[in-house]
Short mmCIF file of C-alpha atoms (C1' of nucleotides) in Angstrom, two decimals:
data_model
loop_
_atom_site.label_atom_id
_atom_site.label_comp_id
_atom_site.label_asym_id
_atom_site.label_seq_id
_atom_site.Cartn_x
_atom_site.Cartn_y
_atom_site.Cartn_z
CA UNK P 1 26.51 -27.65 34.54
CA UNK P 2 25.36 -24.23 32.82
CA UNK P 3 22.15 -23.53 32.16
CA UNK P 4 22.89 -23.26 28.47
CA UNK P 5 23.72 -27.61 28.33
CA UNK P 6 21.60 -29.88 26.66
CA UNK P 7 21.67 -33.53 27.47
CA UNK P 8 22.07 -34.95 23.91
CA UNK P 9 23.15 -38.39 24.91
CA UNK P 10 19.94 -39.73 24.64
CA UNK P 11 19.22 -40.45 21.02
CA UNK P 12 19.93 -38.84 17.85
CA UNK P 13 16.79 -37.03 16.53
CA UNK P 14 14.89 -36.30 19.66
CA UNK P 15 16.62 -33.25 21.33
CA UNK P 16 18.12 -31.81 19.04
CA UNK P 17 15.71 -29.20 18.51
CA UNK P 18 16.28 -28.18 21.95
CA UNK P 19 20.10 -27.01 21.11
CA UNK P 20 21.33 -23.39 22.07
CA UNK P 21 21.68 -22.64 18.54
CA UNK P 22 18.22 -23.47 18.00
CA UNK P 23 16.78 -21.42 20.84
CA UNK P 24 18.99 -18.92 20.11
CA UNK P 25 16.95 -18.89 16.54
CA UNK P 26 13.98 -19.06 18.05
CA UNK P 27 14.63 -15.87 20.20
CA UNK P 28 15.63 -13.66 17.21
CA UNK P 29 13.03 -15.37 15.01
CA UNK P 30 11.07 -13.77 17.56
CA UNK P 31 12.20 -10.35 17.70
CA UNK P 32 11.81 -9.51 14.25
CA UNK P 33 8.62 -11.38 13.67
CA UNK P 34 7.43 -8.98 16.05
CA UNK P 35 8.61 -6.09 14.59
CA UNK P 36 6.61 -7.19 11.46
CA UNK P 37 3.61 -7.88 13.83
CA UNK P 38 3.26 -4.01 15.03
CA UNK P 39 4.85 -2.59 11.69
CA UNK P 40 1.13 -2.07 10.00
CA UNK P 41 -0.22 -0.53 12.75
CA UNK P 42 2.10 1.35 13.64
CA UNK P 43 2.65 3.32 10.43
CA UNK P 44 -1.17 3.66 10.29
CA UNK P 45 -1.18 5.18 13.90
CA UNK P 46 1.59 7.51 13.34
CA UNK P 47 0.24 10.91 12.12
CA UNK P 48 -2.54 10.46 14.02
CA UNK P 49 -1.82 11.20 17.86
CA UNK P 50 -1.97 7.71 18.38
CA UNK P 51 0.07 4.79 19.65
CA UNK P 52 1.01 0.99 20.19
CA UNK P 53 -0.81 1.78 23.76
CA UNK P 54 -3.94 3.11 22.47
CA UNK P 55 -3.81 0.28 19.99
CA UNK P 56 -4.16 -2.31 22.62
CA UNK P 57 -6.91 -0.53 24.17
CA UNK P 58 -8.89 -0.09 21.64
CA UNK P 59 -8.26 -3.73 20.53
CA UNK P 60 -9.54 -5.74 23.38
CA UNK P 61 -12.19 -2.68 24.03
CA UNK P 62 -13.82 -4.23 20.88
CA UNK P 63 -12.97 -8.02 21.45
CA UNK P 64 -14.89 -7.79 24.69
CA UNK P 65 -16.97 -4.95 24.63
CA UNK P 66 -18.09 -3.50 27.99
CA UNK P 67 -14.87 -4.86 29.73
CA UNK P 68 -14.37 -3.06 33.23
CA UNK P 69 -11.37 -0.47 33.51
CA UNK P 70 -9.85 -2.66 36.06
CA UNK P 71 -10.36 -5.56 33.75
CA UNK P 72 -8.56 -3.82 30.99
CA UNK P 73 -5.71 -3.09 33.51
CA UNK P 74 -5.34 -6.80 34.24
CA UNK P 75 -5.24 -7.66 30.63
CA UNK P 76 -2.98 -5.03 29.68
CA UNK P 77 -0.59 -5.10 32.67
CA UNK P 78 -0.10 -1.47 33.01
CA UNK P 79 -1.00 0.64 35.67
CA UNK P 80 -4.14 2.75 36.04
CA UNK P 81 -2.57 5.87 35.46
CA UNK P 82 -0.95 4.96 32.17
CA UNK P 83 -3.68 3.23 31.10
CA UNK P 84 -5.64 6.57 32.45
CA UNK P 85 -3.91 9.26 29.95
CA UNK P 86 -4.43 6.55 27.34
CA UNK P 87 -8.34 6.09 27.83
CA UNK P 88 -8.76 9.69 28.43
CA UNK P 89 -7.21 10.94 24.65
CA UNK P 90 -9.98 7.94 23.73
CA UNK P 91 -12.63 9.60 25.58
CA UNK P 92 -12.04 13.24 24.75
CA UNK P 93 -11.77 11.71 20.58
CA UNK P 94 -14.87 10.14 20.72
CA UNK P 95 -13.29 6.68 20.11
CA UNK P 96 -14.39 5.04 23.39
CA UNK P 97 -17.59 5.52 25.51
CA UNK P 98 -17.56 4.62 29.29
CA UNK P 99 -20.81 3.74 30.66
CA UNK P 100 -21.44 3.56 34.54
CA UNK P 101 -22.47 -0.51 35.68
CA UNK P 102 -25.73 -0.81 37.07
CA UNK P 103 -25.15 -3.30 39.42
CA UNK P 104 -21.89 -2.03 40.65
CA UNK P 105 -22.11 1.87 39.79
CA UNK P 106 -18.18 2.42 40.35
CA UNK P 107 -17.05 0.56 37.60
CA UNK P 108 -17.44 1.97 33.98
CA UNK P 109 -17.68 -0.27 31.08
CA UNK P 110 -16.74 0.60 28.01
CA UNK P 111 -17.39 0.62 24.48
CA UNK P 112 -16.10 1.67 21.41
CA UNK P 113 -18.16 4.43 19.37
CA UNK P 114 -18.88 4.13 15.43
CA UNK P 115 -15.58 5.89 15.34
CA UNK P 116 -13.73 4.05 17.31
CA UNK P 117 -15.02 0.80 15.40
CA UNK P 118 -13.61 1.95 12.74
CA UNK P 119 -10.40 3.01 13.86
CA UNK P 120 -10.61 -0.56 15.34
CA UNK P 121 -11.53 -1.82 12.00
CA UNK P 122 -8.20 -0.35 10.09
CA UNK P 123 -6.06 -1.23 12.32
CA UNK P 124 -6.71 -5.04 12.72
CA UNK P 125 -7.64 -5.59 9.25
CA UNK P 126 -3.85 -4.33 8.21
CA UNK P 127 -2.56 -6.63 11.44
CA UNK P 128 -4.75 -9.71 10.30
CA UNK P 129 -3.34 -9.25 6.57
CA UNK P 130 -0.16 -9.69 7.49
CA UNK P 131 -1.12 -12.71 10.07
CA UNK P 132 -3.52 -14.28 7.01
CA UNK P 133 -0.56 -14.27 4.45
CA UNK P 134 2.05 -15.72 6.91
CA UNK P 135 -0.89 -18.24 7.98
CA UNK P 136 -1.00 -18.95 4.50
CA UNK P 137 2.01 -19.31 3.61
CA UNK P 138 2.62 -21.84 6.66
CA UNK P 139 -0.15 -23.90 6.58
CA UNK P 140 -2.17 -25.14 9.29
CA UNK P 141 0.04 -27.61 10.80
CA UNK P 142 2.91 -24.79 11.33
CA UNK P 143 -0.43 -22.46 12.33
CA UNK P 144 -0.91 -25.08 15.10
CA UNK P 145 2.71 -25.57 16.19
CA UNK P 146 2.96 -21.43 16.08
CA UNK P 147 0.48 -21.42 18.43
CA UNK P 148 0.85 -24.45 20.66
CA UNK P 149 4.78 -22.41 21.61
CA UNK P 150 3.18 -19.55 22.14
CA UNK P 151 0.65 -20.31 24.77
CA UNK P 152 3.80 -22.20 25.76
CA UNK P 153 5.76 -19.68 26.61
CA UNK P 154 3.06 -16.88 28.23
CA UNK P 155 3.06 -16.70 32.04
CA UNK P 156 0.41 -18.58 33.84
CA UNK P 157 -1.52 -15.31 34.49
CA UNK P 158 -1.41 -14.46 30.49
CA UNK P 159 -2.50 -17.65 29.70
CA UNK P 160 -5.09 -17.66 31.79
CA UNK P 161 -6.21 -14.20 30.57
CA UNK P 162 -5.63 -15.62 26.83
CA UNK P 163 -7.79 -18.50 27.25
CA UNK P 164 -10.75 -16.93 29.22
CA UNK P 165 -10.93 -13.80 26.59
CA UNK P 166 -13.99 -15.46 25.20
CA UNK P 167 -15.80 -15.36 27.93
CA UNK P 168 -14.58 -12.09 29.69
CA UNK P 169 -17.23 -9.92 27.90
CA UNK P 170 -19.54 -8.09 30.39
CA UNK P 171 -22.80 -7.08 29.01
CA UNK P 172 -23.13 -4.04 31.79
CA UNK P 173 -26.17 -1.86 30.52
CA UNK P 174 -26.30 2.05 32.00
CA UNK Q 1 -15.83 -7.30 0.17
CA UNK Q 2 -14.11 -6.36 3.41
CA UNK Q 3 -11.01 -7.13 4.16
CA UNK Q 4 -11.84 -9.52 7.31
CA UNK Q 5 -13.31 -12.20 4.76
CA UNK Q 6 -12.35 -15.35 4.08
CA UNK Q 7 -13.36 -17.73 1.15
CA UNK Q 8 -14.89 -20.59 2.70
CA UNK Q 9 -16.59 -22.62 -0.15
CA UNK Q 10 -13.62 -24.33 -1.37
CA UNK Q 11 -13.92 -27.04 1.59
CA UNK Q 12 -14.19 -27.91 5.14
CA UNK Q 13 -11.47 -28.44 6.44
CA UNK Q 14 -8.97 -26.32 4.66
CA UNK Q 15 -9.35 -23.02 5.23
CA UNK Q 16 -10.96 -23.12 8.65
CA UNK Q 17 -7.32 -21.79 9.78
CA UNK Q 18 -7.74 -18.46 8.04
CA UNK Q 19 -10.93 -17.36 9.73
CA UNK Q 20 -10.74 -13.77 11.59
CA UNK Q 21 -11.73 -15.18 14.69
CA UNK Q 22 -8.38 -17.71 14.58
CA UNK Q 23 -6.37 -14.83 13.29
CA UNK Q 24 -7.48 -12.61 16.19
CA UNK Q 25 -6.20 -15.28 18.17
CA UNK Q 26 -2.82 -15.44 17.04
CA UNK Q 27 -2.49 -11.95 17.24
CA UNK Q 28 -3.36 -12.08 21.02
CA UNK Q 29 -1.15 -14.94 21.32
CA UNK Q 30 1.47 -12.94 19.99
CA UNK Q 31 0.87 -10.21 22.37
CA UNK Q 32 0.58 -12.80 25.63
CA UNK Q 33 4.22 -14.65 24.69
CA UNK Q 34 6.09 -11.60 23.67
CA UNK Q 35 5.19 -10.03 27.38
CA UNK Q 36 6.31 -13.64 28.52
CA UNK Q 37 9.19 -13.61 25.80
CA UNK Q 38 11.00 -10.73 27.52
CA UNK Q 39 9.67 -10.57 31.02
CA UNK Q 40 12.91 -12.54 32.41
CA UNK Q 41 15.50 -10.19 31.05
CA UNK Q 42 13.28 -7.32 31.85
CA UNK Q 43 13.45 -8.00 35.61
CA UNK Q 44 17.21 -8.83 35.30
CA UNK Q 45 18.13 -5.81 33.88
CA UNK Q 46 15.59 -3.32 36.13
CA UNK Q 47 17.89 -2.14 38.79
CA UNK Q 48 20.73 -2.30 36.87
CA UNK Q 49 21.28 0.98 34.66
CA UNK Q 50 19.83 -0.91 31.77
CA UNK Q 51 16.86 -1.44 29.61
CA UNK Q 52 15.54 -3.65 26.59
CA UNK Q 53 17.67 -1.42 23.96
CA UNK Q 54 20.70 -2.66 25.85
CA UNK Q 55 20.00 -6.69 25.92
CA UNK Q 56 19.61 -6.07 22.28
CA UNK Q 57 22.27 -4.50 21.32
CA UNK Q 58 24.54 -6.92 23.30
CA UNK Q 59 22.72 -9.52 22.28
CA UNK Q 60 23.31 -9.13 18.68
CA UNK Q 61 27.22 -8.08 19.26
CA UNK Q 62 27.64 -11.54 20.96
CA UNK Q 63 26.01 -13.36 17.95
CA UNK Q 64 28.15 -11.59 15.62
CA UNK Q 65 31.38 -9.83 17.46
CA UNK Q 66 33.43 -7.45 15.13
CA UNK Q 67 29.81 -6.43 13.56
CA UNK Q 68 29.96 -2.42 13.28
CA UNK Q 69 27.41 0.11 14.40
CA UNK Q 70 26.00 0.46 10.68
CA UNK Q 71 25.63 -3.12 10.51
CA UNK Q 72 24.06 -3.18 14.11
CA UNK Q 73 21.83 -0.20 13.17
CA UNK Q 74 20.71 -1.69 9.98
CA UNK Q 75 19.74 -4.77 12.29
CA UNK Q 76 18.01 -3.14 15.15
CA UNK Q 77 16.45 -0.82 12.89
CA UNK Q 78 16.51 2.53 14.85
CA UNK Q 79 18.27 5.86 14.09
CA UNK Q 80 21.95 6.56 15.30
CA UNK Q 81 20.45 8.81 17.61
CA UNK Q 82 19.20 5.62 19.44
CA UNK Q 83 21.78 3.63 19.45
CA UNK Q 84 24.30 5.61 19.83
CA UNK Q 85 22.88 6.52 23.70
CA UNK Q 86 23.05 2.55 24.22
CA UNK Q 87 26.52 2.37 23.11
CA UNK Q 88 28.20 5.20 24.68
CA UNK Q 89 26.83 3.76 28.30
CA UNK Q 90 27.97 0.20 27.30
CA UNK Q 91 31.16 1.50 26.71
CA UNK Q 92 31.15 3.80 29.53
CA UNK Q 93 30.58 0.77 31.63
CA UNK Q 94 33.28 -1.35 30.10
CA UNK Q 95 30.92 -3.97 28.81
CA UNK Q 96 31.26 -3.60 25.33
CA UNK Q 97 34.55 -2.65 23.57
CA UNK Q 98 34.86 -0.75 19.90
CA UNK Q 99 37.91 -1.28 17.63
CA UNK Q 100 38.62 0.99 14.94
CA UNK Q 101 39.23 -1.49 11.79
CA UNK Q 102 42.00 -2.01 10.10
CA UNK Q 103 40.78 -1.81 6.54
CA UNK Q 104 38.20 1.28 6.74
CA UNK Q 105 39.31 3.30 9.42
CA UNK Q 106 36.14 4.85 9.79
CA UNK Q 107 34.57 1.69 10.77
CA UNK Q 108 33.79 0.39 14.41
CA UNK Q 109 34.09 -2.95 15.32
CA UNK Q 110 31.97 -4.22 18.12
CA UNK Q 111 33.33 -6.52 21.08
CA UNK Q 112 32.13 -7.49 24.55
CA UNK Q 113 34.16 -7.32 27.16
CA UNK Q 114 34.29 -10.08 30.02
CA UNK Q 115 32.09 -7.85 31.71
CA UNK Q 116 29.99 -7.88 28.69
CA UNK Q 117 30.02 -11.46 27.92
CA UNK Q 118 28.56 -12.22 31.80
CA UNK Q 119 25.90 -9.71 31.44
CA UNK Q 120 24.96 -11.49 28.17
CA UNK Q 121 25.03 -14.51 29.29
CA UNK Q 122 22.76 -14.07 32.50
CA UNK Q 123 20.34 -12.42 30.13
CA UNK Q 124 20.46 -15.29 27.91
CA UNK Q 125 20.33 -18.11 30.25
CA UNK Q 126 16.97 -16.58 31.55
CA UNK Q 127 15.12 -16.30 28.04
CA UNK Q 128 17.18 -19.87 26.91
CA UNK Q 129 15.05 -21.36 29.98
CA UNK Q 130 12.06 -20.29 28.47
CA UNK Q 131 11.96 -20.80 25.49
CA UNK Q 132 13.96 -24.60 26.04
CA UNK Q 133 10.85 -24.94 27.79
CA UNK Q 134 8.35 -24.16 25.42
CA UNK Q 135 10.05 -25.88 23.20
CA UNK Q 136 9.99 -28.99 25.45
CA UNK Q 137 6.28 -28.81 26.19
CA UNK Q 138 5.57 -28.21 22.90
CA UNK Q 139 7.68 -30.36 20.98
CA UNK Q 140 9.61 -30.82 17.71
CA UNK Q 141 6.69 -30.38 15.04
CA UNK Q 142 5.37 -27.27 16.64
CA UNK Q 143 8.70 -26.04 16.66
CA UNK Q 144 8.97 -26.48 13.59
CA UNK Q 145 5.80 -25.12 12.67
CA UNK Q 146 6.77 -22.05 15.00
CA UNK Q 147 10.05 -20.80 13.49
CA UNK Q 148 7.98 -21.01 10.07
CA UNK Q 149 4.86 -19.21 10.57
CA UNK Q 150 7.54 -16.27 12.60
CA UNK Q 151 9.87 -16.14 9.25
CA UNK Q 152 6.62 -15.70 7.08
CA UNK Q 153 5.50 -13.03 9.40
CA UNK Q 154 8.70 -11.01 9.32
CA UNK Q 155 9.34 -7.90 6.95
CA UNK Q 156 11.13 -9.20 3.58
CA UNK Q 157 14.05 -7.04 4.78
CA UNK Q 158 13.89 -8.42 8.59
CA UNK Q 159 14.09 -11.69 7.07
CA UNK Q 160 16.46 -11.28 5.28
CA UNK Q 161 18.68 -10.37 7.95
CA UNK Q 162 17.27 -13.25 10.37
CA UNK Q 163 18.62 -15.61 7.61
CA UNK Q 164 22.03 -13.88 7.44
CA UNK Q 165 22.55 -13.63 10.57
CA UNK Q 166 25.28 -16.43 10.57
CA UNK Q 167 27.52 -15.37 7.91
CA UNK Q 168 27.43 -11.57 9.04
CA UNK Q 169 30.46 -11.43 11.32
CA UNK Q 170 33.33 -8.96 10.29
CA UNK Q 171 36.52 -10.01 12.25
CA UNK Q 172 37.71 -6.63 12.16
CA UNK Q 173 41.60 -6.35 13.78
CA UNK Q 174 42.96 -2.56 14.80
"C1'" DT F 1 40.78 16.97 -4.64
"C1'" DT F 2 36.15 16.59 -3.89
"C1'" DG F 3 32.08 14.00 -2.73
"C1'" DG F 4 30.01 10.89 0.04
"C1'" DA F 5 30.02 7.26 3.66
"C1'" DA F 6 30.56 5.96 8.63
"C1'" DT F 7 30.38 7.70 12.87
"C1'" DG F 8 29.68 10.77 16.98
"C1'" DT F 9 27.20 14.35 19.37
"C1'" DC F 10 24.04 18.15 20.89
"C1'" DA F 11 19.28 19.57 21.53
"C1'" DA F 12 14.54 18.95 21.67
"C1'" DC F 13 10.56 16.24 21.72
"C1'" DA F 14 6.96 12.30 22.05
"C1'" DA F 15 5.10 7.89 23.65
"C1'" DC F 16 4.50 5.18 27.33
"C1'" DG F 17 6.08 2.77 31.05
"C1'" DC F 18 6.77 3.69 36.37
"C1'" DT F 19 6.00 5.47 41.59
"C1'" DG F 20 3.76 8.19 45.07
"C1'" DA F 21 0.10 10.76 46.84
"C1'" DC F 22 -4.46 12.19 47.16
"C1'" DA F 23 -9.64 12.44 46.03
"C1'" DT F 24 -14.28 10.61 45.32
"C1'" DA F 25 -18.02 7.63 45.05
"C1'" DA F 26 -20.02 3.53 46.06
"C1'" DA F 27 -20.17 -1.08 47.77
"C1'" DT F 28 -19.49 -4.02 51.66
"C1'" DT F 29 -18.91 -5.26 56.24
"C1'" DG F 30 -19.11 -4.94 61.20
"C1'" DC W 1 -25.25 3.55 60.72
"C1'" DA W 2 -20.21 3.91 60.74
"C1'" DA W 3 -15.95 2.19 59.10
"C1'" DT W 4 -13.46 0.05 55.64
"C1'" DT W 5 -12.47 -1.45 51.15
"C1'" DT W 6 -12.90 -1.21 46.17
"C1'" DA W 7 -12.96 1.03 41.60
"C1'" DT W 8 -11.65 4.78 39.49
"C1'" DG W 9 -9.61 9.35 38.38
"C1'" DT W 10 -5.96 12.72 38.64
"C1'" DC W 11 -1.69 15.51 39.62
"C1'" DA W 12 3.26 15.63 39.63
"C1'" DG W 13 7.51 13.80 38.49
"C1'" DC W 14 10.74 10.60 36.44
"C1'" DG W 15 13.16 6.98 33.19
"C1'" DT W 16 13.77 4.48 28.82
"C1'" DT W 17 13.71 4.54 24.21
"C1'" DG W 18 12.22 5.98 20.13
"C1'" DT W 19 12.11 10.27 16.78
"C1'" DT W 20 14.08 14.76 13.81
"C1'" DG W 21 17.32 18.14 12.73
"C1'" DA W 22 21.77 20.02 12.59
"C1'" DC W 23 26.60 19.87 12.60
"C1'" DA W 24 31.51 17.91 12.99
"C1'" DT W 25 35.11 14.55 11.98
"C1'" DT W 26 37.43 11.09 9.63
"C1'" DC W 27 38.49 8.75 5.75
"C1'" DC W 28 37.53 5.93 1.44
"C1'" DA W 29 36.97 6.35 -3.44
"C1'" DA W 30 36.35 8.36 -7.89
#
DNA sequence: TTGGAATGTCAACAACGCTGACATAAATTG
DNA sequence: CAATTTATGTCAGCGTTGTTGACATTCCAA
């Protein structure tokens, strides 16, 4: 049997959901929902000598503030030395701060700066209009649903880095 | 006000969905499931001469076979430029086959080839597995709720497209 | 017949992934 | 204390995929 069959003898209503027509939806209901997602953003960043990458860092630089380069790396799932010529443009701008840990004096945690807060600040308020209006527009049980796929469909590792965001902060003072 | 704000006095349980803290969320989530979304292609198609821009474009010539390049560039939403790299490899490769049509001349009508049709198929037997089972684990209502909280987040035009997806095929004969 | 649409192509560039190799400082371990 | 490992930074090079700009061809349509 391919691995595109569904077994649909067992009732009428309960699998059909499951159908490769509806997955199929699904997928491209996907792709350009995504496209919307980073559409905001990305017009905002262009111009500026920004992109999607610095974005991201900047974005979980503020949701847990004084996260641990390596940490970051882990999140992001890039390696050090893209990540590298991404926090360096953020140093030299005076977006992001890195301050040496004073327990463990090789890592560097970092913060953003008033400027980077607000760069922060523009970008996610344009990316949370868009999520608030289609939110809206939903409802909370589709809100729910949305997100009970989604955590659905991450890898283990992702989900595990999804669900522990809130308590990844590290408070590491210089 | 800011833009992060949310009315709150209206009730209490019916607009705790719109906070920023459970729109951060989903925007995270989104981020988590769409490195999930196309991690299985992805390592499919590293190795091979191929990238993302490829699974899309033969994605989208399976759905709809005899679509042209304008059509397909109007869909994918990058320049010629772009595409047209993608194309001249797929055809190169004999995975993808373009038939000049019969009514405008100037028109290209999009085909895979066996070849094509196998690649397309691997690729979409991987992310069908997924997303069956996220759909599985999550079941029909947040399926539901899914697909509709996607379609309000897409671009008016993207949507648009998403919607017409099924009526969009050109059977275009030489 | 002329204008514009659909397509292809060349060149150059930018963003952002990757690998490999090497350096440094500091923690940890034997 | 010496050796090893960890966390980080950096240089060099490469691949994919997006961009602009310019130009050519073919062909429909007014």
């Amino acid at each position: 049997m391919g691995a595109g069959m569904v077994d649909t003898k067992s009732g009428d209503d309960s699998l059909l959901f499951l159908t490769d027509e509806n997955l199929r939806r699904g997928i491209e209901a996907m792709f350009f929902a995504y496209r919307g997602f980073t559409s905001d953003p990305d017009r905002i960043l262009q111009g500026l000598d920004y992109g999607r990458a610095h974005h991201r860092a900047v974005h979980f630089i503020h949701r847990a503030p004084g996260t641990t380069v390596g940490n970051l790396l882990d999140i992001l799932g890039v390696t050090k030395q893209s990540l590298n010529r991404v926090l360096r443009s953020l140093f030299d701008d005076d977006l992001v701060e890195a301050r040496v840990g004073h327990k463990d004096r090789r890592e560097r945690h970092l913060y953003l700066t008033e400027k980077g807060a607000a760069l922060e600040r523009s970008l996610s308020d344009a990316q949370r209009a868009r999520m608030r209006s289609a939110y809206r527009a939903a409802g909370p049980v589709a809100v729910a649903g949305f997100r009970t796929v989604l955590e659905a469909m991450m890898d283990q590792e992702q989900r595990r880095q999804y669900q522990a965001q809130y308590q990844s902060a590290k408070v590491g003072a210089p």
